[in-house]
Amino acid sequence: MKLRKFNAHGLDSMRDCLDRARQGEPLDFTQSIEDPDLTEIIDSTLEISYRAFHSRLAAGRFFNQVVGPIGPDADRDVGMWSWLSAVWAPSLAPEGKSVGRDYRWILEPANHQTYYRHLLAFPTLMVKTHGGDESVLSSILAGPLYAPGEINEQLGSVQEIAGCRSLLEAATALYVKPDTGEVRRGAASKGPGSARRLREVIGQFVLTWDFYEMDAVQVLAMLPPEFERFGAK
Amino acid sequence: MSTRTLNFTGRQRILRNDISLVLSAEHNGLRLRGAVRLGELASLGGHVVVELYRQSTRERMECGEASSEVTVNAAYPTLHAPHALLCDVKLVARSGDLQGQILAAARGIRPDLDEGLGGRQGLLPFEPRPLGQLLWRLELGDEQPVVLVNEAIEDWNGFVRNPLFTVTVMPAIAEGALRWTWERRQDFDSEPSDVLSGWAEVFRDLGIDVSARAEAGDTLDDLTADLSEAFGKRHRFLDKWNDIVTGGGEQ
């Protein structure tokens, strides 16, 4: 199908649909995603069709390729990201999983507390920013598409971390097993050395250090001993 | 990041008066031109970096080695919408044990916009957004308060300039901005951003010194009550309303 975006009526319809899903009705956007009253075609040359992704990183790479030709403001296009979320609903709310809050589906680009929680736009923004490198993004883009998880929550909420390659690469070295790509036990906890603690520690360090000037090894060397349980030294 | 600033490192402050930056639009993104006057800070060495950012995006550009006046002429290709952008200006050590240390900084600087983009930026940006059935919403972000206006409103620019909007909505926006300022009152002791300093000045001009009132033990409710009264008097909302409804206003 052609790449579209929801108009204001389409966004209203999407919110209604999400509300109904929260009340137990099946989530179904099939009637709305090609409705000319609710959507408009962005570019008649751009075709897109649903496919499943094995990771959020793979999804980010795919959507970065798809929306790249649209232009630099694509990452803030509320109607387009909402429409894409509707098309990808089977992956974003698989059977038995709740739809969650609206901002997971309807992008809020001006809201610093929610933009990084959009299930498709944020992985894409990360790939656009960092180039889709696994050694950088495997931590912040860990987890399935429908459940970004604690590392995304902690690191994505601070733009100075999410935008900094060396910090994300350090986080990946700490929290992701290189052989399996799984998140290490304790990374998502509230305990010492966790992603939550990394956010807090970095939050103080960025006042003094410019991490863009460093590589991940230098970052890891700066961390306090509580991170040694994840391999920092 | 709303963490209170703790400066144990001797990091110096680049005064905002020593920074003059103007943002202009280009075919591919935005360009920032101007100067950072380091003066004696230049003796610290390092190089100047200017980061331009909004809620979801940050882009940084190298602007050269430290000197008494560093010229800024940097393109930011990933940023296109010029409004509601802020800058961090950093003097960063590049070599030796201090590599990566921030030697001096100015955070939350609002660049001016060139004539093509509408001139000087206001303290309160308005941004069109899809808001369903809402007409407007005040977003109290980390960097600054932003008024989101429903993009589906025909001539949303005219809508926010309408005197009806001013008399009915601006008092609520001012209260929100006061809350935003109040929640950052500890930053006045360290490195207040341009926007925070700007809002503090607005409230001081209305007779409300947020920092002094906080130290005196007043609550946000106390300040809000005073703001409502002072703001109403200053802008004569009742008179304006009566002018509007009797047809004597400027509408």
Short mmCIF file of C-alpha atoms in Angstrom, two decimals:
data_model
loop_
_atom_site.label_atom_id
_atom_site.label_comp_id
_atom_site.label_asym_id
_atom_site.label_seq_id
_atom_site.Cartn_x
_atom_site.Cartn_y
_atom_site.Cartn_z
CA MET A 1 0.00 0.00 0.00
CA LYS A 2 1.05 3.61 -0.40
CA LEU A 3 2.68 5.38 2.53
CA ARG A 4 0.07 7.54 4.22
CA LYS A 5 -0.46 9.73 7.24
CA PHE A 6 -3.49 10.20 9.44
CA ASN A 7 -5.21 13.57 9.31
CA ALA A 8 -6.84 15.10 12.41
CA HIS A 9 -9.93 12.90 11.99
CA GLY A 10 -7.70 9.88 11.54
CA LEU A 11 -5.89 10.65 14.79
CA ASP A 12 -9.22 11.02 16.59
CA SER A 13 -10.33 7.71 15.13
CA MET A 14 -7.08 6.11 16.29
CA ARG A 15 -7.54 7.39 19.83
CA ASP A 16 -11.08 6.00 19.87
CA CYS A 17 -9.80 2.68 18.62
CA LEU A 18 -7.14 2.54 21.34
CA ASP A 19 -9.76 3.44 23.96
CA ARG A 20 -11.98 0.62 22.80
CA ALA A 21 -9.06 -1.80 22.90
CA ARG A 22 -8.42 -0.83 26.52
CA GLN A 23 -12.01 -1.74 27.26
CA GLY A 24 -11.53 -5.19 25.84
CA GLU A 25 -12.51 -4.86 22.19
CA PRO A 26 -10.12 -6.21 19.57
CA LEU A 27 -7.65 -3.67 18.22
CA ASP A 28 -8.45 -3.19 14.57
CA PHE A 29 -7.31 -0.37 12.32
CA THR A 30 -7.98 -2.15 9.04
CA GLN A 31 -10.96 0.06 8.22
CA SER A 32 -9.09 3.30 8.80
CA ILE A 33 -5.58 2.88 7.36
CA GLU A 34 -6.66 3.42 3.76
CA ASP A 35 -9.76 5.49 4.40
CA PRO A 36 -9.39 8.68 2.28
CA ASP A 37 -11.40 10.65 4.86
CA LEU A 38 -8.95 9.76 7.61
CA THR A 39 -5.65 9.58 5.76
CA GLU A 40 -3.69 11.22 3.00
CA ILE A 41 -0.99 9.76 0.79
CA ILE A 42 2.42 11.21 1.63
CA ASP A 43 4.17 10.23 -1.57
CA SER A 44 2.54 8.12 -4.24
CA THR A 45 5.89 6.57 -5.16
CA LEU A 46 6.49 5.16 -1.68
CA GLU A 47 5.01 1.73 -1.06
CA ILE A 48 5.03 -0.06 2.24
CA SER A 49 3.73 -3.35 3.53
CA TYR A 50 3.62 -4.94 6.93
CA ARG A 51 6.38 -7.29 7.99
CA ALA A 52 7.47 -8.60 11.37
CA PHE A 53 10.84 -7.62 12.86
CA HIS A 54 13.01 -9.74 15.11
CA SER A 55 14.26 -6.68 17.00
CA ARG A 56 13.63 -2.99 17.55
CA LEU A 57 16.96 -2.30 15.86
CA ALA A 58 15.80 -4.11 12.72
CA ALA A 59 12.57 -2.09 12.80
CA GLY A 60 14.53 1.14 13.21
CA ARG A 61 16.75 0.30 10.25
CA PHE A 62 13.74 -0.52 8.07
CA PHE A 63 11.74 2.60 8.90
CA ASN A 64 14.80 4.82 8.61
CA GLN A 65 15.15 3.60 5.02
CA VAL A 66 11.45 4.03 4.32
CA VAL A 67 11.04 7.56 5.69
CA GLY A 68 14.50 8.83 4.68
CA PRO A 69 13.35 10.05 1.25
CA ILE A 70 10.48 12.02 2.78
CA GLY A 71 12.74 14.67 4.21
CA PRO A 72 14.38 15.80 7.40
CA ASP A 73 11.17 16.58 9.28
CA ALA A 74 9.84 13.06 8.92
CA ASP A 75 10.88 12.14 12.45
CA ARG A 76 8.41 14.71 13.81
CA ASP A 77 5.48 13.83 11.52
CA VAL A 78 2.73 12.89 13.95
CA GLY A 79 0.25 11.74 11.32
CA MET A 80 2.75 9.49 9.56
CA TRP A 81 4.11 7.77 12.68
CA SER A 82 0.61 7.23 13.99
CA TRP A 83 -0.47 5.72 10.68
CA LEU A 84 2.61 3.46 10.61
CA SER A 85 1.79 2.34 14.15
CA ALA A 86 -1.71 1.44 13.02
CA VAL A 87 -0.33 -0.63 10.17
CA TRP A 88 2.12 -2.31 12.54
CA ALA A 89 -0.50 -2.93 15.22
CA PRO A 90 -0.04 -6.73 15.08
CA SER A 91 3.56 -6.23 16.25
CA LEU A 92 2.89 -3.38 18.66
CA ALA A 93 0.06 -5.08 20.52
CA PRO A 94 0.26 -8.82 19.86
CA GLU A 95 -2.48 -10.98 21.27
CA GLY A 96 -2.57 -10.86 25.05
CA LYS A 97 -0.58 -7.62 25.31
CA SER A 98 -2.17 -4.33 26.23
CA VAL A 99 -2.02 -1.34 23.92
CA GLY A 100 -0.67 0.91 26.66
CA ARG A 101 -0.86 4.69 26.57
CA ASP A 102 -1.67 6.70 23.46
CA TYR A 103 1.84 8.15 23.20
CA ARG A 104 3.21 4.71 22.35
CA TRP A 105 1.16 4.95 19.13
CA ILE A 106 0.62 8.65 18.51
CA LEU A 107 3.91 10.52 18.42
CA GLU A 108 4.26 13.57 20.67
CA PRO A 109 7.44 15.13 19.28
CA ALA A 110 7.33 18.20 21.50
CA ASN A 111 6.91 16.28 24.72
CA HIS A 112 10.26 15.32 26.21
CA GLN A 113 8.57 12.87 28.56
CA THR A 114 6.87 10.84 25.85
CA TYR A 115 8.54 11.21 22.45
CA TYR A 116 11.04 8.46 23.24
CA ARG A 117 8.22 6.09 24.15
CA HIS A 118 6.77 5.96 20.65
CA LEU A 119 7.17 2.36 19.60
CA LEU A 120 8.31 3.01 16.02
CA ALA A 121 9.52 6.60 15.81
CA PHE A 122 12.13 6.33 18.56
CA PRO A 123 13.98 3.25 17.21
CA THR A 124 14.03 5.03 13.86
CA LEU A 125 15.37 8.25 15.36
CA MET A 126 18.10 6.25 17.08
CA VAL A 127 19.13 4.60 13.81
CA LYS A 128 19.02 7.93 12.01
CA THR A 129 21.21 9.48 14.71
CA HIS A 130 23.70 6.66 15.24
CA GLY A 131 23.67 4.80 11.94
CA GLY A 132 22.19 1.48 12.99
CA ASP A 133 25.35 0.19 14.64
CA GLU A 134 24.57 -2.85 16.82
CA SER A 135 27.42 -2.17 19.23
CA VAL A 136 25.87 1.22 19.96
CA LEU A 137 22.14 0.56 19.85
CA SER A 138 21.65 -2.96 21.23
CA SER A 139 21.10 -1.63 24.75
CA ILE A 140 18.70 1.25 24.17
CA LEU A 141 16.85 -0.75 21.50
CA ALA A 142 16.75 -3.98 23.49
CA GLY A 143 13.46 -5.81 23.86
CA PRO A 144 10.60 -6.60 21.51
CA LEU A 145 8.82 -3.89 19.54
CA TYR A 146 5.83 -3.88 21.90
CA ALA A 147 7.90 -3.69 25.11
CA PRO A 148 10.89 -1.34 24.91
CA GLY A 149 11.72 -1.95 28.54
CA GLU A 150 13.71 -0.30 31.27
CA ILE A 151 16.94 0.52 29.43
CA ASN A 152 14.98 2.43 26.78
CA GLU A 153 13.07 4.17 29.54
CA GLN A 154 16.15 5.22 31.47
CA LEU A 155 18.50 6.13 28.64
CA GLY A 156 15.91 7.39 26.15
CA SER A 157 14.53 9.87 28.65
CA VAL A 158 17.79 11.85 28.69
CA GLN A 159 18.57 13.37 25.35
CA GLU A 160 22.21 13.91 26.26
CA ILE A 161 22.56 10.15 26.67
CA ALA A 162 20.35 9.00 23.79
CA GLY A 163 22.15 11.36 21.44
CA CYS A 164 25.68 10.41 22.47
CA ARG A 165 27.30 7.49 20.71
CA SER A 166 30.01 6.78 23.28
CA LEU A 167 27.50 6.63 26.15
CA LEU A 168 25.21 4.24 24.30
CA GLU A 169 28.15 2.08 23.28
CA ALA A 170 29.24 1.95 26.91
CA ALA A 171 25.70 1.01 27.94
CA THR A 172 25.66 -1.79 25.37
CA ALA A 173 28.99 -3.10 26.65
CA LEU A 174 27.60 -3.08 30.18
CA TYR A 175 24.15 -4.47 29.70
CA VAL A 176 24.00 -6.63 26.58
CA LYS A 177 25.57 -10.09 26.27
CA PRO A 178 27.60 -9.90 23.06
CA ASP A 179 27.06 -13.55 22.11
CA THR A 180 23.27 -13.68 22.47
CA GLY A 181 22.20 -10.04 22.42
CA GLU A 182 20.23 -10.62 25.62
CA VAL A 183 20.07 -8.03 28.37
CA ARG A 184 22.11 -9.00 31.42
CA ARG A 185 20.31 -9.79 34.64
CA GLY A 186 20.12 -6.75 36.92
CA ALA A 187 20.47 -4.19 34.13
CA ALA A 188 16.81 -3.30 34.36
CA SER A 189 16.69 -3.30 38.16
CA LYS A 190 16.91 -0.36 40.53
CA GLY A 191 20.10 -1.72 42.08
CA PRO A 192 23.78 -0.76 41.85
CA GLY A 193 25.14 -0.53 38.35
CA SER A 194 21.71 -0.68 36.72
CA ALA A 195 20.58 1.43 33.76
CA ARG A 196 18.70 3.63 36.22
CA ARG A 197 21.93 4.26 38.11
CA LEU A 198 23.80 4.89 34.86
CA ARG A 199 21.31 7.62 34.00
CA GLU A 200 21.77 9.20 37.42
CA VAL A 201 25.57 9.02 37.33
CA ILE A 202 25.81 10.32 33.79
CA GLY A 203 23.34 13.05 34.71
CA GLN A 204 25.98 14.44 37.08
CA PHE A 205 28.95 13.73 34.82
CA VAL A 206 27.55 15.62 31.83
CA LEU A 207 27.85 18.82 33.79
CA THR A 208 31.59 18.32 33.84
CA TRP A 209 32.48 16.06 30.93
CA ASP A 210 31.74 16.22 27.26
CA PHE A 211 31.22 12.57 26.38
CA TYR A 212 31.18 13.29 22.67
CA GLU A 213 34.92 13.75 23.00
CA MET A 214 35.40 10.26 24.44
CA ASP A 215 35.06 6.70 23.30
CA ALA A 216 33.17 3.98 25.14
CA VAL A 217 36.33 2.63 26.80
CA GLN A 218 37.02 6.03 28.34
CA VAL A 219 33.42 6.28 29.51
CA LEU A 220 33.54 2.85 31.14
CA ALA A 221 36.77 3.76 32.91
CA MET A 222 35.09 6.76 34.51
CA LEU A 223 32.21 4.86 36.06
CA PRO A 224 32.18 4.17 39.80
CA PRO A 225 32.83 0.65 41.17
CA GLU A 226 29.14 -0.29 41.30
CA PHE A 227 29.31 -0.82 37.52
CA GLU A 228 32.10 -3.39 37.76
CA ARG A 229 29.52 -6.15 38.19
CA PHE A 230 28.62 -5.47 34.54
CA GLY A 231 32.23 -5.42 33.39
CA ALA A 232 33.19 -1.76 33.73
CA LYS A 233 36.69 -1.09 34.93
CA MET B 1 18.26 17.45 32.40
CA SER B 2 16.77 18.92 35.57
CA THR B 3 19.59 17.78 37.89
CA ARG B 4 20.86 20.53 40.12
CA THR B 5 24.20 21.78 38.96
CA LEU B 6 27.12 20.88 41.22
CA ASN B 7 30.34 22.45 40.13
CA PHE B 8 33.33 20.95 41.90
CA THR B 9 35.64 21.21 38.95
CA GLY B 10 36.40 24.86 38.50
CA ARG B 11 34.33 24.94 35.34
CA GLN B 12 33.97 28.55 34.24
CA ARG B 13 30.88 30.26 32.98
CA ILE B 14 30.69 31.79 29.53
CA LEU B 15 28.50 34.82 30.01
CA ARG B 16 25.47 34.96 27.76
CA ASN B 17 26.25 38.57 26.96
CA ASP B 18 29.44 37.30 25.37
CA ILE B 19 27.52 35.08 22.99
CA SER B 20 25.75 36.40 19.93
CA LEU B 21 24.21 33.81 17.66
CA VAL B 22 21.75 34.18 14.81
CA LEU B 23 19.95 31.27 13.24
CA SER B 24 19.04 31.25 9.57
CA ALA B 25 17.39 28.71 7.28
CA GLU B 26 19.25 27.08 4.42
CA HIS B 27 18.19 24.71 1.71
CA ASN B 28 19.54 21.84 3.79
CA GLY B 29 18.86 22.61 7.42
CA LEU B 30 19.83 25.57 9.55
CA ARG B 31 22.93 27.70 9.95
CA LEU B 32 24.17 29.43 13.04
CA ARG B 33 26.35 32.49 12.67
CA GLY B 34 27.86 34.78 15.23
CA ALA B 35 30.59 34.86 17.82
CA VAL B 36 31.56 33.55 21.22
CA ARG B 37 33.75 36.07 23.03
CA LEU B 38 35.87 34.06 25.42
CA GLY B 39 38.16 36.90 26.48
CA GLU B 40 40.42 35.63 29.27
CA LEU B 41 38.78 32.21 29.17
CA ALA B 42 40.73 31.62 25.96
CA SER B 43 43.80 31.00 28.10
CA LEU B 44 42.18 27.76 29.27
CA GLY B 45 42.75 26.33 25.80
CA GLY B 46 40.45 23.69 24.31
CA HIS B 47 37.98 24.18 21.53
CA VAL B 48 34.48 25.57 21.23
CA VAL B 49 31.49 23.36 20.50
CA VAL B 50 27.98 24.68 19.91
CA GLU B 51 25.12 22.22 20.35
CA LEU B 52 21.73 23.12 18.95
CA TYR B 53 18.82 21.14 20.35
CA ARG B 54 15.17 20.69 21.01
CA GLN B 55 13.21 17.97 22.84
CA SER B 56 14.07 15.05 20.60
CA THR B 57 17.14 16.14 18.67
CA ARG B 58 20.57 17.51 19.42
CA GLU B 59 23.21 18.35 16.86
CA ARG B 60 26.67 19.65 17.65
CA MET B 61 29.23 21.49 15.61
CA GLU B 62 32.88 22.29 16.18
CA CYS B 63 33.57 25.99 16.00
CA GLY B 64 37.33 26.15 16.42
CA GLU B 65 40.11 26.47 18.93
CA ALA B 66 39.79 28.80 21.90
CA SER B 67 40.65 32.41 21.15
CA SER B 68 39.48 35.70 22.54
CA GLU B 69 36.66 35.71 20.00
CA VAL B 70 35.60 32.53 18.23
CA THR B 71 33.62 32.96 15.06
CA VAL B 72 30.64 30.67 14.70
CA ASN B 73 29.53 29.70 11.21
CA ALA B 74 28.10 26.21 11.47
CA ALA B 75 25.54 24.25 9.46
CA TYR B 76 23.09 21.94 11.24
CA PRO B 77 21.70 19.71 8.51
CA THR B 78 19.37 17.55 10.60
CA LEU B 79 17.48 20.45 12.17
CA HIS B 80 14.92 22.27 10.07
CA ALA B 81 12.24 23.89 12.22
CA PRO B 82 14.00 26.92 13.71
CA HIS B 83 11.65 27.76 16.55
CA ALA B 84 12.05 26.47 20.10
CA LEU B 85 15.70 25.61 19.54
CA LEU B 86 18.27 26.28 22.22
CA CYS B 87 22.07 26.15 22.30
CA ASP B 88 24.68 24.86 24.69
CA VAL B 89 28.06 26.48 24.16
CA LYS B 90 31.00 24.54 25.59
CA LEU B 91 34.71 25.07 25.79
CA VAL B 92 36.10 21.54 25.91
CA ALA B 93 39.61 20.25 26.59
CA ARG B 94 40.80 18.16 23.71
CA SER B 95 44.00 16.52 24.89
CA GLY B 96 45.88 15.17 27.86
CA ASP B 97 44.35 13.95 31.10
CA LEU B 98 41.63 16.54 30.82
CA GLN B 99 40.41 15.33 27.42
CA GLY B 100 36.66 15.80 27.30
CA GLN B 101 36.49 18.02 30.37
CA ILE B 102 34.19 21.01 30.03
CA LEU B 103 36.37 23.99 30.88
CA ALA B 104 33.64 26.57 30.50
CA ALA B 105 30.05 26.51 29.37
CA ALA B 106 26.85 28.43 28.78
CA ARG B 107 23.67 26.40 28.65
CA GLY B 108 20.20 27.04 27.32
CA ILE B 109 21.12 29.99 25.10
CA ARG B 110 18.37 31.17 22.76
CA PRO B 111 19.79 32.14 19.39
CA ASP B 112 18.18 35.05 17.60
CA LEU B 113 16.42 34.30 14.35
CA ASP B 114 17.43 36.17 11.24
CA GLU B 115 14.96 38.40 9.45
CA GLY B 116 13.84 35.58 7.18
CA LEU B 117 12.76 33.58 10.21
CA GLY B 118 10.97 36.41 11.95
CA GLY B 119 13.67 38.13 13.99
CA ARG B 120 14.29 37.78 17.69
CA GLN B 121 12.82 34.70 19.35
CA GLY B 122 10.18 35.22 21.96
CA LEU B 123 10.41 33.67 25.38
CA LEU B 124 7.33 31.63 24.69
CA PRO B 125 7.39 29.66 21.43
CA PHE B 126 4.13 28.59 19.81
CA GLU B 127 4.17 25.35 17.86
CA PRO B 128 1.38 23.89 15.72
CA ARG B 129 0.52 20.31 16.63
CA PRO B 130 -2.35 17.89 16.11
CA LEU B 131 -4.29 18.15 19.36
CA GLY B 132 -7.58 16.45 18.54
CA GLN B 133 -10.37 18.58 19.98
CA LEU B 134 -8.05 20.67 22.16
CA LEU B 135 -7.32 24.19 20.95
CA TRP B 136 -4.07 24.64 22.83
CA ARG B 137 -1.94 23.08 25.51
CA LEU B 138 1.00 24.35 27.53
CA GLU B 139 3.95 21.99 27.43
CA LEU B 140 6.35 22.50 30.33
CA GLY B 141 9.43 20.83 28.87
CA ASP B 142 12.88 20.63 30.41
CA GLU B 143 14.21 23.44 28.29
CA GLN B 144 11.32 25.88 28.16
CA PRO B 145 7.55 26.24 28.24
CA VAL B 146 6.05 25.84 24.78
CA VAL B 147 2.46 26.58 23.77
CA LEU B 148 1.16 23.89 21.47
CA VAL B 149 -1.62 25.12 19.21
CA ASN B 150 -3.94 22.83 17.30
CA GLU B 151 -2.60 22.81 13.76
CA ALA B 152 -6.11 22.14 12.45
CA ILE B 153 -7.15 25.66 13.43
CA GLU B 154 -7.34 27.69 10.28
CA ASP B 155 -4.78 30.49 10.62
CA TRP B 156 -3.45 29.28 13.97
CA ASN B 157 -1.05 32.21 13.96
CA GLY B 158 -3.96 34.62 13.86
CA PHE B 159 -5.72 32.59 16.52
CA VAL B 160 -2.96 33.10 19.07
CA ARG B 161 -2.75 36.81 18.26
CA ASN B 162 -6.47 37.27 18.72
CA PRO B 163 -7.22 39.49 21.75
CA LEU B 164 -9.75 36.91 22.93
CA PHE B 165 -6.94 34.39 23.18
CA THR B 166 -4.81 36.91 25.06
CA VAL B 167 -7.38 37.77 27.71
CA THR B 168 -8.67 34.26 28.29
CA VAL B 169 -5.64 32.04 27.82
CA MET B 170 -2.53 34.05 28.64
CA PRO B 171 -3.21 34.20 32.42
CA ALA B 172 -3.23 30.40 32.52
CA ILE B 173 -0.07 30.25 30.44
CA ALA B 174 1.62 32.74 32.76
CA GLU B 175 0.69 30.58 35.76
CA GLY B 176 2.15 27.55 34.02
CA ALA B 177 5.36 29.44 33.25
CA LEU B 178 5.54 30.52 36.89
CA ARG B 179 5.25 26.89 37.98
CA TRP B 180 8.00 25.96 35.51
CA THR B 181 10.25 28.72 36.88
CA TRP B 182 9.46 27.80 40.49
CA GLU B 183 10.42 24.17 39.94
CA ARG B 184 13.83 25.33 38.71
CA ARG B 185 14.42 27.93 41.43
CA GLN B 186 17.54 26.09 42.69
CA ASP B 187 19.20 26.68 39.32
CA PHE B 188 19.35 30.41 40.03
CA ASP B 189 22.33 29.67 42.30
CA SER B 190 24.31 27.96 39.59
CA GLU B 191 23.70 28.11 35.86
CA PRO B 192 20.27 29.39 34.95
CA SER B 193 19.50 28.99 31.27
CA ASP B 194 18.61 31.96 29.08
CA VAL B 195 14.99 30.96 29.22
CA LEU B 196 14.92 30.56 32.98
CA SER B 197 16.63 33.93 33.46
CA GLY B 198 14.19 35.44 30.98
CA TRP B 199 11.13 34.16 32.80
CA ALA B 200 12.54 35.20 36.17
CA GLU B 201 12.95 38.70 34.73
CA VAL B 202 9.37 38.69 33.47
CA PHE B 203 8.07 37.83 36.92
CA ARG B 204 10.40 40.29 38.64
CA ASP B 205 9.02 42.95 36.36
CA LEU B 206 5.58 42.04 37.71
CA GLY B 207 6.85 42.42 41.27
CA ILE B 208 7.48 38.72 41.90
CA ASP B 209 11.08 37.79 42.65
CA VAL B 210 10.86 34.00 42.53
CA SER B 211 14.24 33.38 44.13
CA ALA B 212 13.77 35.87 46.98
CA ARG B 213 10.21 34.70 47.65
CA ALA B 214 11.36 31.07 47.81
CA GLU B 215 14.06 32.00 50.31
CA ALA B 216 11.47 33.89 52.34
CA GLY B 217 9.44 30.69 52.66
CA ASP B 218 6.57 31.62 50.35
CA THR B 219 4.81 28.84 48.49
CA LEU B 220 3.98 28.53 44.82
CA ASP B 221 0.34 29.19 45.71
CA ASP B 222 1.33 32.54 47.26
CA LEU B 223 3.23 33.53 44.14
CA THR B 224 0.47 32.36 41.83
CA ALA B 225 -2.11 34.50 43.61
CA ASP B 226 0.15 37.55 43.33
CA LEU B 227 0.88 36.81 39.70
CA SER B 228 -2.79 36.61 38.77
CA GLU B 229 -3.44 39.99 40.31
CA ALA B 230 -0.34 41.68 38.91
CA PHE B 231 -0.73 40.17 35.46
CA GLY B 232 -4.37 41.18 35.25
CA LYS B 233 -3.62 44.74 36.31
CA ARG B 234 -0.68 45.08 33.96
CA HIS B 235 -2.56 43.90 30.91
CA ARG B 236 -6.01 45.26 31.87
CA PHE B 237 -7.79 42.07 30.91
CA LEU B 238 -11.20 43.27 32.09
CA ASP B 239 -10.97 46.48 30.06
CA LYS B 240 -9.81 44.52 27.04
CA TRP B 241 -12.63 42.04 27.41
CA ASN B 242 -15.20 44.82 27.65
CA ASP B 243 -13.65 46.51 24.62
CA ILE B 244 -13.93 43.27 22.69
CA VAL B 245 -17.54 42.51 23.57
CA THR B 246 -18.67 46.10 23.02
CA GLY B 247 -16.81 46.35 19.73
CA GLY B 248 -14.51 49.09 20.98
CA GLY B 249 -11.40 46.95 20.97
CA GLU B 250 -8.78 46.38 18.40
CA GLN B 251 -10.24 43.07 17.21
#
